[in-house]
Amino acid sequence: MMKKILLVLLVVFLGTLSSYAQSTTSLRGVITDSSGGVIAGASVAMASTENGGVRTSVTDANGVYNFPQVVPGTYRLVAEKSGFAKMTRTNITLLVNTPSTLDLVMVVGATGDVVNVQAEVSQINTTDASLGNPFSEMQVRQIPLQTRNVVELLSVQPGVTSNGEVLGARRDQNNVTLDGADVNNNQNSGLIAQNTTTGLGGYQGSNANGANINSGFNAVLPIPLDSVEEFRVTVAGQGANMGRSSGGQVALVTKSGTNNLHGSLYEYNRNSATAANTWFNNQAGVARQPLVRNQFGASTGGKIVRDRAFYFFNYEQRQDASGVAQVRAVPSDSLRQGIFKYRMCNNPTGPGGVCDPVNDQIFVQDISASDIQAVDPIGKGVNTSMLPILNQYPSGNAPSFGEDGGLNFSGFRFNAPSHRSDHAIVGKIDVHLDRAGKHTVSLRGTLADNTDDQILAQFPGQAPASTLRDNSKGFAAQYTAILRSNLVSVLNLSYTRFGQALSGVAGPVLFQTSLDPLQNPYARPLSQRLPTLNPNEDIAWTKGAHTITAGFSARFIHNNTRSFANSFARYGYGATELIGLGADIDSALTNFMSTNPMRFGPNVGLADPVSVTNGMGAILGLVNDDFHTDLFSKNGTPLLQGTVQARRFIEQDYGLYVGDTYRVSRELTLSFGLRWENFRPPYEANGYQVMPTVPLNQYFAERNAGQSQGLPQNALPNARLKWTLDGPVNGKPTWWQPSNLNFAPRFGLAYSPSSRGGWLAKMFGRGGALRVGASMVYDRFGSDLITQYDQFGSIGLAYKANFPDSYSFSTSPRYGGSSPTLPAPPQETFPYQPPDIAAIIGDFEGISPNLKPPYAYVFTASFAREIPGKMTLEIGYAGRLSHRLLMEGDVYTPLEYFKDPKSGVTWEQNAGIVRKLFDSGLTPAQVKANPSLVPTLPFVEDIWPTLANVDVPGSASANYFMCVYQDYGGSYLDCLHALDRNVTSSYNPGKCLTVTGCYTFFPIQGSSLPTWMNSGTAAYHGLTVSLRRRFSGGLSFDFNYSWSHSVDDGSAAESGAGEQGAAIQNIYNTKEFRGSSDFDMRHNISGNALFELPVGRGKLLLRDASRWLDFMVGGWQVSGLSRFRTGLPTTVAGGLEYNANYWLSSLAIVTGPINQGVRIDQNGNPSIFGSTSTSNSFADELPGHTGKRAAVRLPSFFNTDLGVTKVFKLPGESQRIHFRAEAFNVFNNVNFTNPSLSLTSPGTFGEFQGVMEPRVMQFALRYEF
């Protein structure tokens, strides 16, 4: 440990990743005489009360003084002018990134006369149009934060969502700086958040700061609360000096040493005795989560040489030995015995012969092993190799979590052990190179040494599925030179290295739809080293009424990854990959019941066909899926299964800016700026990168244009694609072309008529301001995108050789006790052309080579003024119009708008007619009895004339209806696939029926190719209200409210999007899915407060108390943080049909009334609806179209955290002991999450599966000196 401490103090000079002078602030003002006349030529000196540094200025002809690029802290201001008494203002507190104003009035007096005034600097910004509230050290330390992650204070700003979207910006666009150094995860900050109590995959997912690493509140370095001097967020209206990304700009400042010794010793403890249990644990009879957390540390700061050199040091450690509530899907006790249960009815009245949960009497039936053998299309019955696997699962204790409500699948709730050992070291040295403090060097170093259970045990008795080791570190150096009183230079250099390694599962893993596997197949080993080096320079020059700023920044990033994500296979039963989605087993069970009317009754129907399919898939042991990836070297040599994928991605970012803050008059300030961003396209340092020889944007354009003319896929000029090596190492361009014209203008106006009288004085008060701003901002992108593409899209280097999605219950392999033998990988050379396929296989990923950085126009307007009670009220508007947002669209989508040259009808129009027939109540049984019920469909008769008489005696049109709804369970693309590709099916095995030849609709080499493209747009408009009271008289508070509406085409951030994020649901109509954003939070309220009770010596009550009495009854503080937000919108999943593409299964559309609101449903379970029968108000999306955006609003959220502190003053005014008790979710509100919203689970539709954290208490003891 001592070596690490010395490393921080001695090697710290390696640098700082500054983000454009975001660690400083400024002070300006006007000096007048008592009559209001300006005083030019006055000397103004600003001295730090903490380290003795002094800066000077002289007022200009307008009486204006200005101190730009000031280190945040506490200062004393002295103004002198011949003929006037010296004016001294003390206790001036300047907050980071918050331009402050302090006007002075000098009085006539003799030399030597001094006027001393306790300063109250206006925190109203009268300089620019930036929006965002600062937090002082007291607020940072006193506000109760459950994660103790200071970056999460971003979430209490107006217009910020719980996951980190800021005024419409994606969550991965926030920029977190520490002392000006970039401490972002430059690959995947802002992944989608998961609630740890739902148990989804056992994912724990928090970093060294306690933050969920999948939210937008992240820093790669540990930032202990005791090391933070100040915190400020700019949510909009940023100046030209702020860049890197377009979201919230978070500026943190590390404490510095002063001439006075100060420090702290502290311990924070949480334990089970004062924690509540989760709602679902209580219902399942599971004990309260074990909770033992100790977070302790020490900090100290002081002088090395008085007024010249200072140090600060903080060490913090966190030790957890706790448990986290988890839930897993397990087989029911009856299924483990080989007994199968299902819901059925007689005389079904629902669409397609399915039971209607409202109008039909539904009851539970079960069948034995002999019955299952009779139902099994191949007559094998219960899989004797699968039963031992099913019996390794624990018995369920939460039936409502099961897909079918406990018949064959149940839930198992338990507390998984969670251990954590985190160590953080922060050291900082500040040196004044000269006595005047005009040349200053600041050095900071941060080290992390963490071991955390990242993915928890899959089941009791197991070790954690994945353990994280994090040894990230960052070093920063800053040189500030006051070259002249009006010229300041800040030079920065930093080195931040994000380093982590995750353990995981090796070898193939068996899985089953509707069950959690016994081993987590997604917990694969991964390691990453991501060093970032960044030099930059910022200059501020004041000339008359102008303050001109300029600067540059360069960022050099090396992303070194070693991943086993594609090194091992997953195999088992997958529902969505079944051809026909299990229609054959559903028909087999229905036929079995129909042949036994005495036992099952007449005219039988199934109430939940999907659950029947999944239950049968488990008990019969289907292995219709085997997901594995063949890996290759650059020369085409196959690599063995289990070989690591090692990559080194190189990125370079550059930025330049210039800005001018022009004080037109005492009342009006204009700010102009221009920023240039250049994000160089990344590349792989060893040449492991490929791209198609035909650009995918061109390929899609050809397909789309051809289908409108009736040109089949097989006749296109680039019907088949080839992939070849690319990138600079291979002498070729990289994945996309550079974008060199990313100019971002900025404008701001601040009007503050504080010196006027009349109605303006009444409106603006003292120091009020009207501010208006407009800016253009660019998204930073590509870092995570390329790592995903490398895994899923590097065809020729990594080929997904999965089982074809063309197995049914009749043809699928069955589990025999071990993983399937993998076929030998093909021999490959570049350019590589994937083979033609005759099955649903070939899932790739692509990048359009014309990608450019997304951009947005941001508009702000706000009015702020002081109101009685030392409060500030600010009302504002913020708007954001986003363009070129990154989204993924499947360029392999079948040609659904293919036009029949004879009839002029498209496939989409034809499918719509068939869907209307089904929705009107037409069933396959009726068509089988009377094929003429299906009218002539010109498209079908022209394209598939030989379909006549294939399924039933009758027209091709009637047989097409049977193809969709009898043979393929309502999945339009499965039917189209059977007709268009050379597949083994009942439709002329080994042949296709399309008159224009095989592959008229489908691509020849694959089934899905989601491709990144600049396709999305978005619009955000919001009202923000902030009421703040600065700390005075023992009270401070912030109240923030925002009303907003966000609309977009898709809401996912690029980072963490994976294979199915930021999806374009319908690539032929990218705007069809446009609607309220996934993060559209109409009403968002947050508030925090700090109140010192007016009891004790010098206070309102017991003012004259003795020191001993004051020791006992004085020093009480109460602090709190409260949040409320209305529910977020979400979609409803369909019934696993594929109606738009083979990349995404269908979503649902709304077909009936929906009655929302948290309540207990007919099953006795908490639900977002009153009854599971609400599923009847939804249906699968129309073929060739999308589901309903924002079909359902999730419940609102409310939470309050409360802290109570008792301060004991020790002898000597500078020593105190704090005892603090905090309660997070103090009222123990139950905030339900994760409702079951899939038409595949009608028995549990709407029922909640998770809940947010219950009440937890924390106790702290602090010694401060």
Short mmCIF file of N, CA and C in Angstrom, two decimals, residues 1042-1166:
data_model
loop_
_atom_site.label_atom_id
_atom_site.label_comp_id
_atom_site.label_asym_id
_atom_site.label_seq_id
_atom_site.Cartn_x
_atom_site.Cartn_y
_atom_site.Cartn_z
N SER A 1042 -39.43 19.64 -13.49
CA SER A 1042 -39.43 19.75 -14.94
C SER A 1042 -40.65 19.07 -15.51
N TRP A 1043 -41.23 19.72 -16.49
CA TRP A 1043 -42.27 19.11 -17.31
C TRP A 1043 -41.72 19.03 -18.71
N SER A 1044 -41.79 17.85 -19.30
CA SER A 1044 -41.14 17.70 -20.59
C SER A 1044 -41.84 16.63 -21.41
N HIS A 1045 -41.55 16.66 -22.69
CA HIS A 1045 -42.00 15.62 -23.61
C HIS A 1045 -40.89 15.37 -24.61
N SER A 1046 -40.51 14.12 -24.74
CA SER A 1046 -39.46 13.72 -25.67
C SER A 1046 -40.03 12.73 -26.67
N VAL A 1047 -39.75 12.98 -27.93
CA VAL A 1047 -40.24 12.13 -29.03
C VAL A 1047 -39.05 11.73 -29.87
N ASP A 1048 -38.99 10.46 -30.27
CA ASP A 1048 -37.89 10.03 -31.14
C ASP A 1048 -38.30 8.79 -31.91
N ASP A 1049 -37.37 8.33 -32.76
CA ASP A 1049 -37.59 7.12 -33.55
C ASP A 1049 -37.09 5.88 -32.82
N GLY A 1050 -36.29 6.06 -31.81
CA GLY A 1050 -35.71 4.98 -31.01
C GLY A 1050 -34.83 5.62 -29.95
N SER A 1051 -34.80 5.06 -28.75
CA SER A 1051 -34.21 5.78 -27.61
C SER A 1051 -32.91 5.22 -27.10
N ALA A 1052 -32.48 4.06 -27.56
CA ALA A 1052 -31.30 3.45 -26.97
C ALA A 1052 -30.05 4.23 -27.30
N ALA A 1053 -29.14 4.27 -26.34
CA ALA A 1053 -27.83 4.85 -26.58
C ALA A 1053 -26.98 3.86 -27.37
N GLU A 1054 -26.00 4.40 -28.08
CA GLU A 1054 -25.08 3.50 -28.81
C GLU A 1054 -24.34 2.60 -27.85
N SER A 1055 -23.84 3.15 -26.76
CA SER A 1055 -23.07 2.35 -25.81
C SER A 1055 -23.96 1.31 -25.17
N GLY A 1056 -23.52 0.06 -25.25
CA GLY A 1056 -24.27 -1.02 -24.64
C GLY A 1056 -25.45 -1.48 -25.44
N ALA A 1057 -25.60 -0.98 -26.68
CA ALA A 1057 -26.77 -1.36 -27.48
C ALA A 1057 -26.73 -2.83 -27.86
N GLY A 1058 -25.53 -3.39 -28.00
CA GLY A 1058 -25.41 -4.81 -28.32
C GLY A 1058 -25.98 -5.13 -29.68
N GLU A 1059 -26.58 -6.32 -29.78
CA GLU A 1059 -27.08 -6.78 -31.07
C GLU A 1059 -28.49 -6.26 -31.36
N GLN A 1060 -29.23 -5.86 -30.35
CA GLN A 1060 -30.62 -5.50 -30.58
C GLN A 1060 -30.97 -4.17 -29.95
N GLY A 1061 -30.03 -3.26 -29.85
CA GLY A 1061 -30.30 -1.95 -29.29
C GLY A 1061 -30.49 -0.92 -30.37
N ALA A 1062 -31.11 0.20 -30.01
CA ALA A 1062 -31.33 1.31 -30.93
C ALA A 1062 -31.94 0.81 -32.24
N ALA A 1063 -32.92 -0.05 -32.13
CA ALA A 1063 -33.42 -0.77 -33.30
C ALA A 1063 -34.40 0.06 -34.11
N ILE A 1064 -34.25 -0.01 -35.44
CA ILE A 1064 -35.28 0.47 -36.36
C ILE A 1064 -36.24 -0.70 -36.56
N GLN A 1065 -37.45 -0.54 -36.10
CA GLN A 1065 -38.39 -1.66 -36.16
C GLN A 1065 -38.78 -1.99 -37.60
N ASN A 1066 -38.90 -0.98 -38.44
CA ASN A 1066 -39.28 -1.19 -39.84
C ASN A 1066 -38.34 -0.37 -40.70
N ILE A 1067 -37.38 -1.00 -41.31
CA ILE A 1067 -36.36 -0.27 -42.05
C ILE A 1067 -36.93 0.38 -43.31
N TYR A 1068 -38.06 -0.09 -43.77
CA TYR A 1068 -38.67 0.51 -44.96
C TYR A 1068 -39.50 1.74 -44.61
N ASN A 1069 -39.74 1.95 -43.35
CA ASN A 1069 -40.45 3.14 -42.89
C ASN A 1069 -39.91 3.48 -41.51
N THR A 1070 -38.79 4.18 -41.49
CA THR A 1070 -38.07 4.40 -40.22
C THR A 1070 -38.84 5.27 -39.25
N LYS A 1071 -39.85 6.00 -39.73
CA LYS A 1071 -40.61 6.89 -38.85
C LYS A 1071 -41.86 6.22 -38.28
N GLU A 1072 -42.13 4.99 -38.69
CA GLU A 1072 -43.37 4.35 -38.24
C GLU A 1072 -43.39 4.11 -36.74
N PHE A 1073 -42.21 3.94 -36.15
CA PHE A 1073 -42.13 3.66 -34.72
C PHE A 1073 -41.94 4.93 -33.90
N ARG A 1074 -42.03 6.09 -34.53
CA ARG A 1074 -41.80 7.34 -33.83
C ARG A 1074 -42.88 7.55 -32.77
N GLY A 1075 -42.45 8.00 -31.62
CA GLY A 1075 -43.38 8.23 -30.53
C GLY A 1075 -42.65 8.70 -29.30
N SER A 1076 -43.33 8.70 -28.17
CA SER A 1076 -42.71 9.13 -26.92
C SER A 1076 -41.48 8.29 -26.62
N SER A 1077 -40.42 8.96 -26.26
CA SER A 1077 -39.15 8.28 -25.98
C SER A 1077 -39.29 7.33 -24.80
N ASP A 1078 -38.42 6.34 -24.76
CA ASP A 1078 -38.43 5.40 -23.64
C ASP A 1078 -38.15 6.10 -22.33
N PHE A 1079 -37.48 7.25 -22.37
CA PHE A 1079 -37.17 8.01 -21.16
C PHE A 1079 -38.07 9.24 -21.02
N ASP A 1080 -39.20 9.24 -21.70
CA ASP A 1080 -40.10 10.40 -21.65
C ASP A 1080 -40.76 10.48 -20.28
N MET A 1081 -40.25 11.37 -19.47
CA MET A 1081 -40.70 11.53 -18.09
C MET A 1081 -41.44 12.87 -18.01
N ARG A 1082 -42.77 12.82 -18.03
CA ARG A 1082 -43.54 14.06 -18.15
C ARG A 1082 -43.33 14.98 -16.96
N HIS A 1083 -43.36 14.43 -15.76
CA HIS A 1083 -43.18 15.25 -14.56
C HIS A 1083 -42.06 14.65 -13.73
N ASN A 1084 -41.11 15.48 -13.37
CA ASN A 1084 -39.95 15.03 -12.62
C ASN A 1084 -39.65 16.07 -11.54
N ILE A 1085 -39.71 15.63 -10.30
CA ILE A 1085 -39.52 16.53 -9.16
C ILE A 1085 -38.42 15.97 -8.27
N SER A 1086 -37.52 16.82 -7.86
CA SER A 1086 -36.51 16.42 -6.89
C SER A 1086 -36.26 17.59 -5.95
N GLY A 1087 -35.88 17.26 -4.77
CA GLY A 1087 -35.58 18.30 -3.79
C GLY A 1087 -34.59 17.80 -2.76
N ASN A 1088 -33.73 18.69 -2.30
CA ASN A 1088 -32.83 18.34 -1.21
C ASN A 1088 -32.76 19.52 -0.26
N ALA A 1089 -32.53 19.25 1.00
CA ALA A 1089 -32.53 20.30 2.01
C ALA A 1089 -31.56 19.96 3.13
N LEU A 1090 -31.06 21.00 3.76
CA LEU A 1090 -30.21 20.88 4.95
C LEU A 1090 -30.70 21.90 5.96
N PHE A 1091 -31.01 21.42 7.17
CA PHE A 1091 -31.56 22.29 8.21
C PHE A 1091 -30.82 22.04 9.51
N GLU A 1092 -30.24 23.10 10.05
CA GLU A 1092 -29.63 23.03 11.36
C GLU A 1092 -30.65 23.48 12.40
N LEU A 1093 -30.97 22.62 13.34
CA LEU A 1093 -31.96 22.97 14.34
C LEU A 1093 -31.49 24.17 15.16
N PRO A 1094 -32.38 25.15 15.38
CA PRO A 1094 -31.97 26.39 16.08
C PRO A 1094 -31.94 26.21 17.60
N VAL A 1095 -31.15 25.23 18.02
CA VAL A 1095 -31.06 24.93 19.44
C VAL A 1095 -29.58 24.92 19.82
N GLY A 1096 -29.28 25.60 20.91
CA GLY A 1096 -27.91 25.57 21.40
C GLY A 1096 -27.30 26.96 21.47
N ARG A 1097 -26.08 26.98 21.87
CA ARG A 1097 -25.36 28.23 22.11
C ARG A 1097 -25.35 29.11 20.86
N GLY A 1098 -25.82 30.35 21.02
CA GLY A 1098 -25.87 31.30 19.93
C GLY A 1098 -27.03 31.11 18.98
N LYS A 1099 -27.93 30.14 19.26
CA LYS A 1099 -29.06 29.86 18.38
C LYS A 1099 -30.33 30.46 18.97
N LEU A 1100 -31.44 30.28 18.24
CA LEU A 1100 -32.70 30.88 18.66
C LEU A 1100 -33.14 30.34 20.03
N LEU A 1101 -32.99 29.06 20.24
CA LEU A 1101 -33.37 28.42 21.50
C LEU A 1101 -32.12 28.08 22.30
N LEU A 1102 -32.16 28.33 23.59
CA LEU A 1102 -31.03 28.11 24.50
C LEU A 1102 -29.79 28.86 24.02
N ARG A 1103 -30.03 30.10 23.64
CA ARG A 1103 -28.95 30.93 23.09
C ARG A 1103 -27.77 31.05 24.05
N ASP A 1104 -28.07 31.12 25.36
CA ASP A 1104 -27.01 31.33 26.35
C ASP A 1104 -26.62 30.05 27.05
N ALA A 1105 -26.82 28.92 26.40
CA ALA A 1105 -26.49 27.64 27.02
C ALA A 1105 -25.00 27.55 27.32
N SER A 1106 -24.70 26.85 28.39
CA SER A 1106 -23.29 26.63 28.73
C SER A 1106 -22.66 25.71 27.68
N ARG A 1107 -21.35 25.66 27.67
CA ARG A 1107 -20.68 24.83 26.69
C ARG A 1107 -21.05 23.35 26.86
N TRP A 1108 -21.20 22.92 28.14
CA TRP A 1108 -21.56 21.51 28.33
C TRP A 1108 -23.00 21.23 27.90
N LEU A 1109 -23.89 22.17 28.16
CA LEU A 1109 -25.27 21.98 27.71
C LEU A 1109 -25.34 22.03 26.18
N ASP A 1110 -24.58 22.96 25.60
CA ASP A 1110 -24.56 23.05 24.15
C ASP A 1110 -23.97 21.78 23.54
N PHE A 1111 -22.99 21.19 24.24
CA PHE A 1111 -22.39 19.93 23.77
C PHE A 1111 -23.44 18.85 23.64
N MET A 1112 -24.45 18.88 24.52
CA MET A 1112 -25.45 17.82 24.53
C MET A 1112 -26.63 18.12 23.61
N VAL A 1113 -27.12 19.37 23.59
CA VAL A 1113 -28.37 19.66 22.89
C VAL A 1113 -28.16 20.42 21.59
N GLY A 1114 -27.01 20.98 21.37
CA GLY A 1114 -26.77 21.74 20.15
C GLY A 1114 -26.19 20.88 19.05
N GLY A 1115 -26.09 21.46 17.86
CA GLY A 1115 -25.42 20.79 16.75
C GLY A 1115 -26.23 19.74 16.03
N TRP A 1116 -27.56 19.85 16.08
CA TRP A 1116 -28.40 18.87 15.36
C TRP A 1116 -28.70 19.37 13.95
N GLN A 1117 -28.58 18.48 12.98
CA GLN A 1117 -28.88 18.79 11.59
C GLN A 1117 -29.80 17.72 11.00
N VAL A 1118 -30.64 18.15 10.10
CA VAL A 1118 -31.51 17.24 9.35
C VAL A 1118 -31.31 17.52 7.87
N SER A 1119 -31.10 16.49 7.10
CA SER A 1119 -30.94 16.65 5.65
C SER A 1119 -31.81 15.62 4.95
N GLY A 1120 -32.17 15.92 3.74
CA GLY A 1120 -33.04 15.00 3.01
C GLY A 1120 -32.91 15.16 1.51
N LEU A 1121 -33.29 14.12 0.82
CA LEU A 1121 -33.32 14.10 -0.64
C LEU A 1121 -34.56 13.33 -1.05
N SER A 1122 -35.41 13.97 -1.85
CA SER A 1122 -36.67 13.35 -2.24
C SER A 1122 -36.85 13.46 -3.74
N ARG A 1123 -37.45 12.42 -4.33
CA ARG A 1123 -37.65 12.39 -5.77
C ARG A 1123 -39.02 11.82 -6.09
N PHE A 1124 -39.63 12.40 -7.10
CA PHE A 1124 -40.87 11.87 -7.66
C PHE A 1124 -40.81 12.02 -9.17
N ARG A 1125 -41.24 10.99 -9.86
CA ARG A 1125 -41.34 11.09 -11.32
C ARG A 1125 -42.51 10.25 -11.79
N THR A 1126 -43.14 10.72 -12.84
CA THR A 1126 -44.22 9.94 -13.44
C THR A 1126 -43.63 8.79 -14.24
N GLY A 1127 -44.49 7.84 -14.60
CA GLY A 1127 -44.03 6.60 -15.20
C GLY A 1127 -43.48 6.76 -16.60
N LEU A 1128 -42.57 5.88 -16.94
CA LEU A 1128 -41.96 5.88 -18.26
C LEU A 1128 -42.79 5.02 -19.22
N PRO A 1129 -42.76 5.34 -20.49
CA PRO A 1129 -43.49 4.51 -21.46
C PRO A 1129 -42.72 3.25 -21.81
N THR A 1130 -43.42 2.22 -22.25
CA THR A 1130 -42.77 1.00 -22.68
C THR A 1130 -43.65 0.31 -23.72
N THR A 1131 -43.09 -0.69 -24.36
CA THR A 1131 -43.81 -1.46 -25.36
C THR A 1131 -44.31 -2.76 -24.75
N VAL A 1132 -45.13 -3.46 -25.50
CA VAL A 1132 -45.60 -4.80 -25.12
C VAL A 1132 -45.10 -5.77 -26.18
N ALA A 1133 -44.47 -6.85 -25.73
CA ALA A 1133 -43.95 -7.86 -26.66
C ALA A 1133 -45.09 -8.69 -27.21
N GLY A 1134 -44.95 -9.11 -28.44
CA GLY A 1134 -45.96 -9.93 -29.08
C GLY A 1134 -45.85 -11.38 -28.70
N GLY A 1135 -46.43 -12.23 -29.53
CA GLY A 1135 -46.49 -13.65 -29.24
C GLY A 1135 -45.39 -14.44 -29.89
N LEU A 1136 -44.21 -13.86 -30.08
CA LEU A 1136 -43.02 -14.47 -30.67
C LEU A 1136 -43.10 -14.62 -32.17
N GLU A 1137 -44.18 -14.11 -32.80
CA GLU A 1137 -44.23 -14.15 -34.24
C GLU A 1137 -43.18 -13.21 -34.84
N TYR A 1138 -42.79 -13.51 -36.07
CA TYR A 1138 -41.88 -12.64 -36.82
C TYR A 1138 -42.66 -12.07 -37.99
N ASN A 1139 -43.06 -10.83 -37.85
CA ASN A 1139 -43.90 -10.21 -38.86
C ASN A 1139 -43.23 -9.07 -39.61
N ALA A 1140 -42.01 -8.70 -39.20
CA ALA A 1140 -41.33 -7.59 -39.87
C ALA A 1140 -39.94 -7.99 -40.36
N ASN A 1141 -39.18 -8.71 -39.55
CA ASN A 1141 -37.85 -9.17 -39.96
C ASN A 1141 -37.46 -10.34 -39.06
N TYR A 1142 -36.36 -10.98 -39.38
CA TYR A 1142 -35.88 -12.09 -38.57
C TYR A 1142 -34.85 -11.66 -37.54
N TRP A 1143 -34.74 -10.38 -37.35
CA TRP A 1143 -33.86 -9.84 -36.31
C TRP A 1143 -34.62 -9.66 -35.00
N LEU A 1144 -35.84 -9.16 -35.08
CA LEU A 1144 -36.64 -8.84 -33.91
C LEU A 1144 -37.99 -9.51 -34.02
N SER A 1145 -38.39 -10.20 -32.96
CA SER A 1145 -39.76 -10.73 -32.96
C SER A 1145 -40.74 -9.58 -32.79
N SER A 1146 -41.98 -9.85 -33.11
CA SER A 1146 -42.97 -8.79 -33.21
C SER A 1146 -43.30 -8.17 -31.86
N LEU A 1147 -43.61 -6.89 -31.91
CA LEU A 1147 -44.20 -6.20 -30.77
C LEU A 1147 -45.72 -6.24 -30.91
N ALA A 1148 -46.40 -5.69 -29.92
CA ALA A 1148 -47.86 -5.73 -29.92
C ALA A 1148 -48.43 -4.35 -30.28
N ILE A 1149 -49.65 -4.38 -30.78
CA ILE A 1149 -50.42 -3.17 -31.01
C ILE A 1149 -51.61 -3.19 -30.07
N VAL A 1150 -52.17 -2.02 -29.82
CA VAL A 1150 -53.31 -1.90 -28.91
C VAL A 1150 -54.59 -2.07 -29.72
N THR A 1151 -55.46 -2.96 -29.25
CA THR A 1151 -56.72 -3.24 -29.96
C THR A 1151 -57.94 -3.00 -29.10
N GLY A 1152 -57.76 -2.67 -27.83
CA GLY A 1152 -58.90 -2.48 -26.95
C GLY A 1152 -58.55 -1.54 -25.81
N PRO A 1153 -59.51 -1.30 -24.92
CA PRO A 1153 -59.26 -0.38 -23.80
C PRO A 1153 -58.26 -0.96 -22.81
N ILE A 1154 -57.49 -0.05 -22.20
CA ILE A 1154 -56.48 -0.43 -21.20
C ILE A 1154 -56.75 0.37 -19.94
N ASN A 1155 -56.89 -0.33 -18.84
CA ASN A 1155 -57.12 0.32 -17.56
C ASN A 1155 -55.86 0.12 -16.71
N GLN A 1156 -55.05 1.19 -16.61
CA GLN A 1156 -53.77 1.09 -15.91
C GLN A 1156 -53.86 1.61 -14.49
N GLY A 1157 -52.90 1.17 -13.69
CA GLY A 1157 -52.80 1.61 -12.31
C GLY A 1157 -52.39 0.46 -11.44
N VAL A 1158 -51.46 0.67 -10.53
CA VAL A 1158 -50.95 -0.42 -9.69
C VAL A 1158 -52.07 -0.92 -8.80
N ARG A 1159 -52.32 -2.22 -8.89
CA ARG A 1159 -53.38 -2.83 -8.09
C ARG A 1159 -53.13 -4.33 -7.99
N ILE A 1160 -53.94 -5.01 -7.23
CA ILE A 1160 -53.86 -6.47 -7.10
C ILE A 1160 -54.83 -7.09 -8.10
N ASP A 1161 -54.30 -8.02 -8.93
CA ASP A 1161 -55.16 -8.61 -9.97
C ASP A 1161 -55.90 -9.82 -9.43
N GLN A 1162 -56.58 -10.53 -10.32
CA GLN A 1162 -57.43 -11.64 -9.88
C GLN A 1162 -56.63 -12.81 -9.34
N ASN A 1163 -55.30 -12.84 -9.63
CA ASN A 1163 -54.45 -13.90 -9.09
C ASN A 1163 -53.89 -13.54 -7.71
N GLY A 1164 -54.23 -12.34 -7.25
CA GLY A 1164 -53.70 -11.90 -5.97
C GLY A 1164 -52.30 -11.34 -6.03
N ASN A 1165 -51.86 -10.95 -7.25
CA ASN A 1165 -50.50 -10.45 -7.43
C ASN A 1165 -50.53 -8.98 -7.84
N PRO A 1166 -49.52 -8.20 -7.43
CA PRO A 1166 -49.48 -6.79 -7.84
C PRO A 1166 -49.30 -6.70 -9.36
#
